[in-house]
PDB file with SEQRES, HELIX, SHEET and CRYST1 records, atoms N, CA, C and O in Angstrom:
SEQRES   1 A   62  MET VAL ASP THR GLU ALA LEU GLN PRO GLN VAL ALA MET          
SEQRES   2 A   62  VAL ARG PRO TYR TYR GLN ALA LEU GLU ARG GLN ARG ALA          
SEQRES   3 A   62  ARG GLN GLN GLN GLU ARG ASP ARG VAL ASP ARG ALA ASP          
SEQRES   4 A   62  ARG ASP ARG LEU GLY LEU ALA VAL LEU LEU ASP VAL THR          
SEQRES   5 A   62  HIS SER ALA GLN ARG GLY GLU ALA THR ALA                      
HELIX    1 AA1 THR A    4  LEU A    7  5                                   4    
HELIX    2 AA2 GLN A    8  ALA A   12  1                                   5    
HELIX    3 AA3 TYR A   17  GLN A   24  1                                   8    
HELIX    4 AA4 GLN A   28  ASP A   50  1                                  23    
HELIX    5 AA5 THR A   52  ARG A   57  1                                   6    
CRYST1    1.000    1.000    1.000  90.00  90.00  90.00 P 1           1          
ATOM      1  N   MET A   1     -49.628 -41.144-169.285  1.00  0.00           N  
ATOM      2  CA  MET A   1     -50.435 -40.786-170.638  1.00  0.00           C  
ATOM      3  C   MET A   1     -49.662 -41.359-171.847  1.00  0.00           C  
ATOM      4  O   MET A   1     -48.475 -41.064-171.710  1.00  0.00           O  
ATOM      5  N   VAL A   2     -49.862 -42.021-172.906  1.00  0.00           N  
ATOM      6  CA  VAL A   2     -49.112 -42.386-173.623  1.00  0.00           C  
ATOM      7  C   VAL A   2     -49.183 -41.836-174.674  1.00  0.00           C  
ATOM      8  O   VAL A   2     -50.278 -41.662-175.208  1.00  0.00           O  
ATOM      9  N   ASP A   3     -47.810 -41.345-175.342  1.00  0.00           N  
ATOM     10  CA  ASP A   3     -47.500 -40.424-176.253  1.00  0.00           C  
ATOM     11  C   ASP A   3     -47.553 -41.167-178.182  1.00  0.00           C  
ATOM     12  O   ASP A   3     -46.674 -41.208-179.042  1.00  0.00           O  
ATOM     13  N   THR A   4     -48.436 -41.453-178.185  1.00  0.00           N  
ATOM     14  CA  THR A   4     -48.842 -42.001-179.938  1.00  0.00           C  
ATOM     15  C   THR A   4     -48.230 -41.931-180.469  1.00  0.00           C  
ATOM     16  O   THR A   4     -47.645 -42.955-180.822  1.00  0.00           O  
ATOM     17  N   GLU A   5     -47.754 -40.360-181.097  1.00  0.00           N  
ATOM     18  CA  GLU A   5     -46.621 -40.386-182.131  1.00  0.00           C  
ATOM     19  C   GLU A   5     -45.775 -41.118-181.715  1.00  0.00           C  
ATOM     20  O   GLU A   5     -45.327 -42.034-182.406  1.00  0.00           O  
ATOM     21  N   ALA A   6     -45.372 -40.869-180.485  1.00  0.00           N  
ATOM     22  CA  ALA A   6     -43.908 -41.282-180.130  1.00  0.00           C  
ATOM     23  C   ALA A   6     -43.912 -43.090-180.481  1.00  0.00           C  
ATOM     24  O   ALA A   6     -42.898 -43.779-180.598  1.00  0.00           O  
ATOM     25  N   LEU A   7     -45.366 -43.576-180.600  1.00  0.00           N  
ATOM     26  CA  LEU A   7     -45.215 -44.577-181.253  1.00  0.00           C  
ATOM     27  C   LEU A   7     -45.603 -45.767-182.521  1.00  0.00           C  
ATOM     28  O   LEU A   7     -45.650 -46.968-182.787  1.00  0.00           O  
ATOM     29  N   GLN A   8     -45.828 -44.381-183.036  1.00  0.00           N  
ATOM     30  CA  GLN A   8     -46.069 -44.444-184.560  1.00  0.00           C  
ATOM     31  C   GLN A   8     -45.205 -45.250-185.145  1.00  0.00           C  
ATOM     32  O   GLN A   8     -45.653 -46.209-185.775  1.00  0.00           O  
ATOM     33  N   PRO A   9     -43.667 -45.017-185.055  1.00  0.00           N  
ATOM     34  CA  PRO A   9     -42.653 -45.530-185.879  1.00  0.00           C  
ATOM     35  C   PRO A   9     -42.895 -47.605-185.380  1.00  0.00           C  
ATOM     36  O   PRO A   9     -43.110 -48.685-185.930  1.00  0.00           O  
ATOM     37  N   GLN A  10     -42.684 -47.070-184.144  1.00  0.00           N  
ATOM     38  CA  GLN A  10     -42.918 -48.789-183.874  1.00  0.00           C  
ATOM     39  C   GLN A  10     -44.296 -50.101-184.324  1.00  0.00           C  
ATOM     40  O   GLN A  10     -44.277 -51.323-184.465  1.00  0.00           O  
ATOM     41  N   VAL A  11     -45.338 -49.071-184.425  1.00  0.00           N  
ATOM     42  CA  VAL A  11     -46.732 -49.731-184.769  1.00  0.00           C  
ATOM     43  C   VAL A  11     -46.155 -49.683-186.614  1.00  0.00           C  
ATOM     44  O   VAL A  11     -46.317 -50.893-186.772  1.00  0.00           O  
ATOM     45  N   ALA A  12     -45.790 -49.345-187.603  1.00  0.00           N  
ATOM     46  CA  ALA A  12     -45.222 -49.218-188.551  1.00  0.00           C  
ATOM     47  C   ALA A  12     -44.883 -50.279-188.727  1.00  0.00           C  
ATOM     48  O   ALA A  12     -45.356 -51.075-189.538  1.00  0.00           O  
ATOM     49  N   MET A  13     -43.728 -50.495-187.748  1.00  0.00           N  
ATOM     50  CA  MET A  13     -42.765 -52.068-188.034  1.00  0.00           C  
ATOM     51  C   MET A  13     -43.401 -53.244-187.665  1.00  0.00           C  
ATOM     52  O   MET A  13     -42.701 -54.246-187.811  1.00  0.00           O  
ATOM     53  N   VAL A  14     -44.268 -53.383-187.327  1.00  0.00           N  
ATOM     54  CA  VAL A  14     -44.675 -54.047-186.439  1.00  0.00           C  
ATOM     55  C   VAL A  14     -46.535 -54.865-187.342  1.00  0.00           C  
ATOM     56  O   VAL A  14     -47.007 -56.000-187.407  1.00  0.00           O  
ATOM     57  N   ARG A  15     -47.022 -53.371-187.880  1.00  0.00           N  
ATOM     58  CA  ARG A  15     -48.431 -53.828-188.919  1.00  0.00           C  
ATOM     59  C   ARG A  15     -48.130 -54.641-190.009  1.00  0.00           C  
ATOM     60  O   ARG A  15     -49.247 -55.089-190.272  1.00  0.00           O  
ATOM     61  N   PRO A  16     -47.504 -55.038-190.668  1.00  0.00           N  
ATOM     62  CA  PRO A  16     -46.776 -55.435-191.873  1.00  0.00           C  
ATOM     63  C   PRO A  16     -46.931 -56.967-191.580  1.00  0.00           C  
ATOM     64  O   PRO A  16     -47.702 -57.638-192.267  1.00  0.00           O  
ATOM     65  N   TYR A  17     -46.101 -57.599-190.426  1.00  0.00           N  
ATOM     66  CA  TYR A  17     -46.286 -59.234-189.361  1.00  0.00           C  
ATOM     67  C   TYR A  17     -47.403 -59.642-189.072  1.00  0.00           C  
ATOM     68  O   TYR A  17     -47.799 -60.783-189.311  1.00  0.00           O  
ATOM     69  N   TYR A  18     -48.287 -58.431-188.320  1.00  0.00           N  
ATOM     70  CA  TYR A  18     -49.425 -59.273-187.800  1.00  0.00           C  
ATOM     71  C   TYR A  18     -50.450 -58.979-188.826  1.00  0.00           C  
ATOM     72  O   TYR A  18     -51.560 -59.461-188.604  1.00  0.00           O  
ATOM     73  N   GLN A  19     -50.302 -58.311-189.862  1.00  0.00           N  
ATOM     74  CA  GLN A  19     -51.108 -58.020-190.668  1.00  0.00           C  
ATOM     75  C   GLN A  19     -51.236 -60.019-191.842  1.00  0.00           C  
ATOM     76  O   GLN A  19     -52.192 -60.704-192.207  1.00  0.00           O  
ATOM     77  N   ALA A  20     -49.859 -60.145-191.973  1.00  0.00           N  
ATOM     78  CA  ALA A  20     -49.715 -61.643-192.311  1.00  0.00           C  
ATOM     79  C   ALA A  20     -49.738 -62.926-191.337  1.00  0.00           C  
ATOM     80  O   ALA A  20     -49.842 -64.120-191.621  1.00  0.00           O  
ATOM     81  N   LEU A  21     -49.593 -62.220-189.978  1.00  0.00           N  
ATOM     82  CA  LEU A  21     -50.485 -63.225-189.280  1.00  0.00           C  
ATOM     83  C   LEU A  21     -52.178 -63.232-189.090  1.00  0.00           C  
ATOM     84  O   LEU A  21     -52.905 -64.047-189.658  1.00  0.00           O  
ATOM     85  N   GLU A  22     -52.529 -62.451-188.424  1.00  0.00           N  
ATOM     86  CA  GLU A  22     -53.942 -62.632-189.457  1.00  0.00           C  
ATOM     87  C   GLU A  22     -54.533 -62.601-190.873  1.00  0.00           C  
ATOM     88  O   GLU A  22     -55.669 -62.196-191.122  1.00  0.00           O  
ATOM     89  N   ARG A  23     -53.536 -63.132-191.905  1.00  0.00           N  
ATOM     90  CA  ARG A  23     -54.092 -63.470-192.824  1.00  0.00           C  
ATOM     91  C   ARG A  23     -53.871 -64.978-192.657  1.00  0.00           C  
ATOM     92  O   ARG A  23     -54.778 -65.778-192.886  1.00  0.00           O  
ATOM     93  N   GLN A  24     -52.545 -65.382-192.219  1.00  0.00           N  
ATOM     94  CA  GLN A  24     -52.555 -66.602-192.261  1.00  0.00           C  
ATOM     95  C   GLN A  24     -53.647 -67.455-190.934  1.00  0.00           C  
ATOM     96  O   GLN A  24     -54.158 -68.553-191.157  1.00  0.00           O  
ATOM     97  N   ARG A  25     -53.882 -66.530-189.311  1.00  0.00           N  
ATOM     98  CA  ARG A  25     -54.795 -67.163-189.272  1.00  0.00           C  
ATOM     99  C   ARG A  25     -56.572 -67.690-189.617  1.00  0.00           C  
ATOM    100  O   ARG A  25     -57.279 -68.540-189.075  1.00  0.00           O  
ATOM    101  N   ALA A  26     -56.832 -66.696-190.806  1.00  0.00           N  
ATOM    102  CA  ALA A  26     -57.975 -66.666-191.492  1.00  0.00           C  
ATOM    103  C   ALA A  26     -57.821 -67.230-192.611  1.00  0.00           C  
ATOM    104  O   ALA A  26     -58.747 -67.035-193.398  1.00  0.00           O  
ATOM    105  N   ARG A  27     -56.560 -68.180-193.150  1.00  0.00           N  
ATOM    106  CA  ARG A  27     -56.630 -69.391-193.931  1.00  0.00           C  
ATOM    107  C   ARG A  27     -56.890 -70.322-193.296  1.00  0.00           C  
ATOM    108  O   ARG A  27     -57.713 -71.134-193.718  1.00  0.00           O  
ATOM    109  N   GLN A  28     -56.217 -70.497-191.994  1.00  0.00           N  
ATOM    110  CA  GLN A  28     -56.531 -71.547-191.199  1.00  0.00           C  
ATOM    111  C   GLN A  28     -57.426 -72.170-190.721  1.00  0.00           C  
ATOM    112  O   GLN A  28     -57.695 -73.309-190.338  1.00  0.00           O  
ATOM    113  N   GLN A  29     -58.036 -70.762-190.856  1.00  0.00           N  
ATOM    114  CA  GLN A  29     -59.998 -71.819-190.232  1.00  0.00           C  
ATOM    115  C   GLN A  29     -60.457 -71.403-191.177  1.00  0.00           C  
ATOM    116  O   GLN A  29     -61.677 -71.240-191.154  1.00  0.00           O  
ATOM    117  N   GLN A  30     -60.027 -71.196-191.893  1.00  0.00           N  
ATOM    118  CA  GLN A  30     -60.906 -71.582-193.673  1.00  0.00           C  
ATOM    119  C   GLN A  30     -60.730 -73.037-193.652  1.00  0.00           C  
ATOM    120  O   GLN A  30     -61.614 -73.852-193.390  1.00  0.00           O  
ATOM    121  N   GLU A  31     -59.214 -73.354-194.022  1.00  0.00           N  
ATOM    122  CA  GLU A  31     -59.375 -74.555-193.933  1.00  0.00           C  
ATOM    123  C   GLU A  31     -59.674 -75.270-192.826  1.00  0.00           C  
ATOM    124  O   GLU A  31     -59.809 -76.411-193.268  1.00  0.00           O  
ATOM    125  N   ARG A  32     -59.882 -75.308-191.532  1.00  0.00           N  
ATOM    126  CA  ARG A  32     -60.593 -76.086-190.770  1.00  0.00           C  
ATOM    127  C   ARG A  32     -62.308 -76.058-190.378  1.00  0.00           C  
ATOM    128  O   ARG A  32     -62.949 -76.745-189.583  1.00  0.00           O  
ATOM    129  N   ASP A  33     -62.785 -74.791-191.442  1.00  0.00           N  
ATOM    130  CA  ASP A  33     -64.021 -74.725-192.088  1.00  0.00           C  
ATOM    131  C   ASP A  33     -64.737 -75.926-192.938  1.00  0.00           C  
ATOM    132  O   ASP A  33     -65.792 -76.560-192.953  1.00  0.00           O  
ATOM    133  N   ARG A  34     -63.567 -75.843-193.592  1.00  0.00           N  
ATOM    134  CA  ARG A  34     -63.500 -76.981-195.208  1.00  0.00           C  
ATOM    135  C   ARG A  34     -64.294 -78.286-194.463  1.00  0.00           C  
ATOM    136  O   ARG A  34     -65.394 -78.832-194.540  1.00  0.00           O  
ATOM    137  N   VAL A  35     -63.135 -78.422-193.757  1.00  0.00           N  
ATOM    138  CA  VAL A  35     -62.660 -79.926-192.829  1.00  0.00           C  
ATOM    139  C   VAL A  35     -64.000 -80.125-192.260  1.00  0.00           C  
ATOM    140  O   VAL A  35     -64.499 -81.238-192.423  1.00  0.00           O  
ATOM    141  N   ASP A  36     -64.651 -79.254-191.634  1.00  0.00           N  
ATOM    142  CA  ASP A  36     -65.559 -79.236-190.539  1.00  0.00           C  
ATOM    143  C   ASP A  36     -66.887 -79.985-191.689  1.00  0.00           C  
ATOM    144  O   ASP A  36     -67.648 -80.889-191.343  1.00  0.00           O  
ATOM    145  N   ARG A  37     -66.873 -79.383-192.932  1.00  0.00           N  
ATOM    146  CA  ARG A  37     -68.262 -79.259-193.415  1.00  0.00           C  
ATOM    147  C   ARG A  37     -67.603 -80.876-194.189  1.00  0.00           C  
ATOM    148  O   ARG A  37     -68.204 -81.921-193.941  1.00  0.00           O  
ATOM    149  N   ALA A  38     -66.880 -80.882-194.718  1.00  0.00           N  
ATOM    150  CA  ALA A  38     -66.548 -82.252-195.877  1.00  0.00           C  
ATOM    151  C   ALA A  38     -66.592 -83.366-194.845  1.00  0.00           C  
ATOM    152  O   ALA A  38     -66.712 -84.524-195.243  1.00  0.00           O  
ATOM    153  N   ASP A  39     -66.483 -83.033-193.230  1.00  0.00           N  
ATOM    154  CA  ASP A  39     -66.463 -84.387-192.255  1.00  0.00           C  
ATOM    155  C   ASP A  39     -68.109 -84.557-192.145  1.00  0.00           C  
ATOM    156  O   ASP A  39     -68.556 -85.694-192.294  1.00  0.00           O  
ATOM    157  N   ARG A  40     -69.228 -83.220-191.831  1.00  0.00           N  
ATOM    158  CA  ARG A  40     -69.899 -83.405-191.490  1.00  0.00           C  
ATOM    159  C   ARG A  40     -70.949 -84.427-192.773  1.00  0.00           C  
ATOM    160  O   ARG A  40     -71.834 -85.243-192.515  1.00  0.00           O  
ATOM    161  N   ASP A  41     -70.467 -84.018-194.046  1.00  0.00           N  
ATOM    162  CA  ASP A  41     -70.957 -83.793-195.183  1.00  0.00           C  
ATOM    163  C   ASP A  41     -70.779 -86.114-195.328  1.00  0.00           C  
ATOM    164  O   ASP A  41     -71.719 -86.835-195.663  1.00  0.00           O  
ATOM    165  N   ARG A  42     -69.922 -86.418-195.103  1.00  0.00           N  
ATOM    166  CA  ARG A  42     -69.357 -87.763-195.255  1.00  0.00           C  
ATOM    167  C   ARG A  42     -70.035 -88.492-193.752  1.00  0.00           C  
ATOM    168  O   ARG A  42     -70.164 -89.706-193.590  1.00  0.00           O  
ATOM    169  N   LEU A  43     -70.292 -87.770-193.067  1.00  0.00           N  
ATOM    170  CA  LEU A  43     -71.278 -88.490-191.683  1.00  0.00           C  
ATOM    171  C   LEU A  43     -72.596 -88.416-192.375  1.00  0.00           C  
ATOM    172  O   LEU A  43     -73.191 -89.491-192.452  1.00  0.00           O  
ATOM    173  N   GLY A  44     -72.837 -87.984-192.590  1.00  0.00           N  
ATOM    174  CA  GLY A  44     -74.228 -87.574-193.312  1.00  0.00           C  
ATOM    175  C   GLY A  44     -75.192 -88.944-194.480  1.00  0.00           C  
ATOM    176  O   GLY A  44     -76.320 -89.397-194.673  1.00  0.00           O  
ATOM    177  N   LEU A  45     -73.364 -89.120-195.093  1.00  0.00           N  
ATOM    178  CA  LEU A  45     -73.764 -90.366-196.044  1.00  0.00           C  
ATOM    179  C   LEU A  45     -73.721 -91.286-195.712  1.00  0.00           C  
ATOM    180  O   LEU A  45     -74.545 -92.144-196.027  1.00  0.00           O  
ATOM    181  N   ALA A  46     -72.765 -91.472-194.958  1.00  0.00           N  
ATOM    182  CA  ALA A  46     -72.364 -92.499-194.042  1.00  0.00           C  
ATOM    183  C   ALA A  46     -74.111 -93.135-193.572  1.00  0.00           C  
ATOM    184  O   ALA A  46     -74.686 -94.139-193.992  1.00  0.00           O  
ATOM    185  N   VAL A  47     -74.565 -92.137-192.608  1.00  0.00           N  
ATOM    186  CA  VAL A  47     -75.732 -92.417-191.644  1.00  0.00           C  
ATOM    187  C   VAL A  47     -77.296 -92.898-192.986  1.00  0.00           C  
ATOM    188  O   VAL A  47     -78.017 -93.886-193.128  1.00  0.00           O  
ATOM    189  N   LEU A  48     -77.187 -91.776-193.570  1.00  0.00           N  
ATOM    190  CA  LEU A  48     -78.108 -92.835-194.920  1.00  0.00           C  
ATOM    191  C   LEU A  48     -77.497 -93.311-195.508  1.00  0.00           C  
ATOM    192  O   LEU A  48     -77.538 -92.416-196.353  1.00  0.00           O  
ATOM    193  N   LEU A  49     -76.774 -94.088-195.985  1.00  0.00           N  
ATOM    194  CA  LEU A  49     -76.369 -95.137-196.499  1.00  0.00           C  
ATOM    195  C   LEU A  49     -76.600 -96.245-195.615  1.00  0.00           C  
ATOM    196  O   LEU A  49     -77.148 -97.202-196.163  1.00  0.00           O  
ATOM    197  N   ASP A  50     -76.269 -96.405-194.124  1.00  0.00           N  
ATOM    198  CA  ASP A  50     -77.240 -96.924-193.169  1.00  0.00           C  
ATOM    199  C   ASP A  50     -78.044 -97.322-193.374  1.00  0.00           C  
ATOM    200  O   ASP A  50     -78.013 -98.510-193.694  1.00  0.00           O  
ATOM    201  N   VAL A  51     -79.474 -96.536-193.332  1.00  0.00           N  
ATOM    202  CA  VAL A  51     -80.486 -95.862-193.702  1.00  0.00           C  
ATOM    203  C   VAL A  51     -80.908 -97.105-194.358  1.00  0.00           C  
ATOM    204  O   VAL A  51     -81.333 -98.200-193.993  1.00  0.00           O  
ATOM    205  N   THR A  52     -80.567 -96.392-195.711  1.00  0.00           N  
ATOM    206  CA  THR A  52     -81.096 -97.510-196.978  1.00  0.00           C  
ATOM    207  C   THR A  52     -80.552 -98.759-196.903  1.00  0.00           C  
ATOM    208  O   THR A  52     -80.997 -99.744-197.493  1.00  0.00           O  
ATOM    209  N   HIS A  53     -79.856 -98.743-196.383  1.00  0.00           N  
ATOM    210  CA  HIS A  53     -79.505-100.027-196.163  1.00  0.00           C  
ATOM    211  C   HIS A  53     -80.121-101.796-195.362  1.00  0.00           C  
ATOM    212  O   HIS A  53     -80.137-102.980-195.698  1.00  0.00           O  
ATOM    213  N   SER A  54     -80.606-100.815-193.993  1.00  0.00           N  
ATOM    214  CA  SER A  54     -81.343-101.335-193.150  1.00  0.00           C  
ATOM    215  C   SER A  54     -82.788-101.104-193.949  1.00  0.00           C  
ATOM    216  O   SER A  54     -83.288-102.218-194.114  1.00  0.00           O  
ATOM    217  N   ALA A  55     -83.224-100.569-194.235  1.00  0.00           N  
ATOM    218  CA  ALA A  55     -84.921-100.386-195.039  1.00  0.00           C  
ATOM    219  C   ALA A  55     -84.410-101.205-195.997  1.00  0.00           C  
ATOM    220  O   ALA A  55     -85.246-102.051-196.315  1.00  0.00           O  
ATOM    221  N   GLN A  56     -82.952-101.345-196.838  1.00  0.00           N  
ATOM    222  CA  GLN A  56     -83.894-102.640-198.076  1.00  0.00           C  
ATOM    223  C   GLN A  56     -84.133-103.605-196.998  1.00  0.00           C  
ATOM    224  O   GLN A  56     -85.221-103.624-196.423  1.00  0.00           O  
ATOM    225  N   ARG A  57     -83.251-104.347-196.713  1.00  0.00           N  
ATOM    226  CA  ARG A  57     -83.224-105.402-195.483  1.00  0.00           C  
ATOM    227  C   ARG A  57     -84.541-105.869-194.645  1.00  0.00           C  
ATOM    228  O   ARG A  57     -84.941-107.015-194.438  1.00  0.00           O  
ATOM    229  N   GLY A  58     -85.039-104.733-194.265  1.00  0.00           N  
ATOM    230  CA  GLY A  58     -86.288-104.363-193.591  1.00  0.00           C  
ATOM    231  C   GLY A  58     -86.475-104.776-192.207  1.00  0.00           C  
ATOM    232  O   GLY A  58     -87.298-105.467-191.607  1.00  0.00           O  
ATOM    233  N   GLU A  59     -84.992-103.843-191.779  1.00  0.00           N  
ATOM    234  CA  GLU A  59     -84.817-104.051-190.493  1.00  0.00           C  
ATOM    235  C   GLU A  59     -85.422-102.287-189.627  1.00  0.00           C  
ATOM    236  O   GLU A  59     -85.401-101.191-190.187  1.00  0.00           O  
ATOM    237  N   ALA A  60     -85.808-102.523-188.446  1.00  0.00           N  
ATOM    238  CA  ALA A  60     -86.698-101.273-187.779  1.00  0.00           C  
ATOM    239  C   ALA A  60     -85.178 -99.756-187.699  1.00  0.00           C  
ATOM    240  O   ALA A  60     -84.010 -99.749-187.311  1.00  0.00           O  
ATOM    241  N   THR A  61     -85.694 -99.184-188.032  1.00  0.00           N  
ATOM    242  CA  THR A  61     -84.756 -97.962-187.425  1.00  0.00           C  
ATOM    243  C   THR A  61     -85.205 -97.311-186.749  1.00  0.00           C  
ATOM    244  O   THR A  61     -86.393 -96.994-186.789  1.00  0.00           O  
ATOM    245  N   ALA A  62     -84.047 -96.760-185.590  1.00  0.00           N  
ATOM    246  CA  ALA A  62     -84.390 -95.881-184.408  1.00  0.00           C  
ATOM    247  C   ALA A  62     -84.722 -94.523-184.442  1.00  0.00           C  
ATOM    248  O   ALA A  62     -84.981 -93.924-183.397  1.00  0.00           O  
TER     249      ALA A  62                                                      
END                                                                             
């Protein structure tokens, strides 16, 4: 059985580093999500512009 009271000093020593790592990971995930949304927006705009351009030229769209 593990003596949790004996581990408290080690846990207290590691906790700030772990919390900082978790904050960093959360920021990185938010940035990835932001980039993914921006990429989807750009792709959607490109498709919309292509469809509009094709419609103006009288081409059939798939």
